[in-house]
Coordinates of C-alpha atoms in Angstrom, one line a residue:
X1 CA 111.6 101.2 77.2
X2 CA 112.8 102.1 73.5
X3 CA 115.6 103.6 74.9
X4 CA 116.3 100.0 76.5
X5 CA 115.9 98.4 73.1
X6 CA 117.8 100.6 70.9
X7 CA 120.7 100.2 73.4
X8 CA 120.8 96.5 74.5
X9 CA 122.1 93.9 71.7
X10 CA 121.6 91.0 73.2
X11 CA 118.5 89.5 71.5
X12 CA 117.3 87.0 74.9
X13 CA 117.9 90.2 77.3
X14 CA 115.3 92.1 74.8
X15 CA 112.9 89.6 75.0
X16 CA 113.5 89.2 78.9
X17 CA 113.1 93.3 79.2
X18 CA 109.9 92.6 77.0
X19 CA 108.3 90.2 79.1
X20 CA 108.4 91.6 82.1
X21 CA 107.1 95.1 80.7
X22 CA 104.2 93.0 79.2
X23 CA 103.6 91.5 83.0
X24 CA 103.9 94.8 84.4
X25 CA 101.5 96.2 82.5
X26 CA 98.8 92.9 83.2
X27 CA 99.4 93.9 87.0
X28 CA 98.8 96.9 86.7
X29 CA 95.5 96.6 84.7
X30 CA 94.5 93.6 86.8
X31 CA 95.1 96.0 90.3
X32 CA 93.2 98.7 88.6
X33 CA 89.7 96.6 87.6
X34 CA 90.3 95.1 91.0
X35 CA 90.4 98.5 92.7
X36 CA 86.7 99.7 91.4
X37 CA 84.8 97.0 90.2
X38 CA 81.7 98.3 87.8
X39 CA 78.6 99.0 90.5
X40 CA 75.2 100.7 89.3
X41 CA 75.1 104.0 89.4
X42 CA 78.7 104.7 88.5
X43 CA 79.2 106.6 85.2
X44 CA 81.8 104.8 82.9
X45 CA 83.9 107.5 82.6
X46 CA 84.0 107.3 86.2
X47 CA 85.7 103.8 86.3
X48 CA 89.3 103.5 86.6
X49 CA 90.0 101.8 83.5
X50 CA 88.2 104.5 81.4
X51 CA 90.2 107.0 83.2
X52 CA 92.9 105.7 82.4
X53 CA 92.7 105.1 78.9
X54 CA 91.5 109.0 79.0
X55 CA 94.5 109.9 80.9
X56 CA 96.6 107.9 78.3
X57 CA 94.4 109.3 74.9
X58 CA 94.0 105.6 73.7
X59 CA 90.4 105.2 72.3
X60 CA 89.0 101.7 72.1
X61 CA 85.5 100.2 71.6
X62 CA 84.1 98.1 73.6
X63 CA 82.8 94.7 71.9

């Protein structure tokens, strides 16, 4: 991705590159809730999305 970036100077293809890393990413996160929706009994660190923020050591708070 930086690599990408540092290399490409045309401002519209950065943006382009940008927006379809950002969509990407939505899909991915959207597939991933889909994939194990919260049911009783299940630990939270058992649920995908707190896996994977473990697996990627980003720490966030719930609100």
């Amino acid at each position: 991705f930086s690599l990408f970036l540092s290399f490409s100077s045309d401002r519209e293809r950065q943006q382009w590159f940008i927006r379809q890393e950002c969509r990407l990413f939505l899909y991915r996160l959207d597939e991933l809730m889909r994939s194990h929706p919260e049911a009783t009994g299940v630990a939270s660190e058992d649920l995908p999305f707190n896996q994977f923020l473990q697996r990627e050591g980003l720490e966030y708070d719930f609100v």
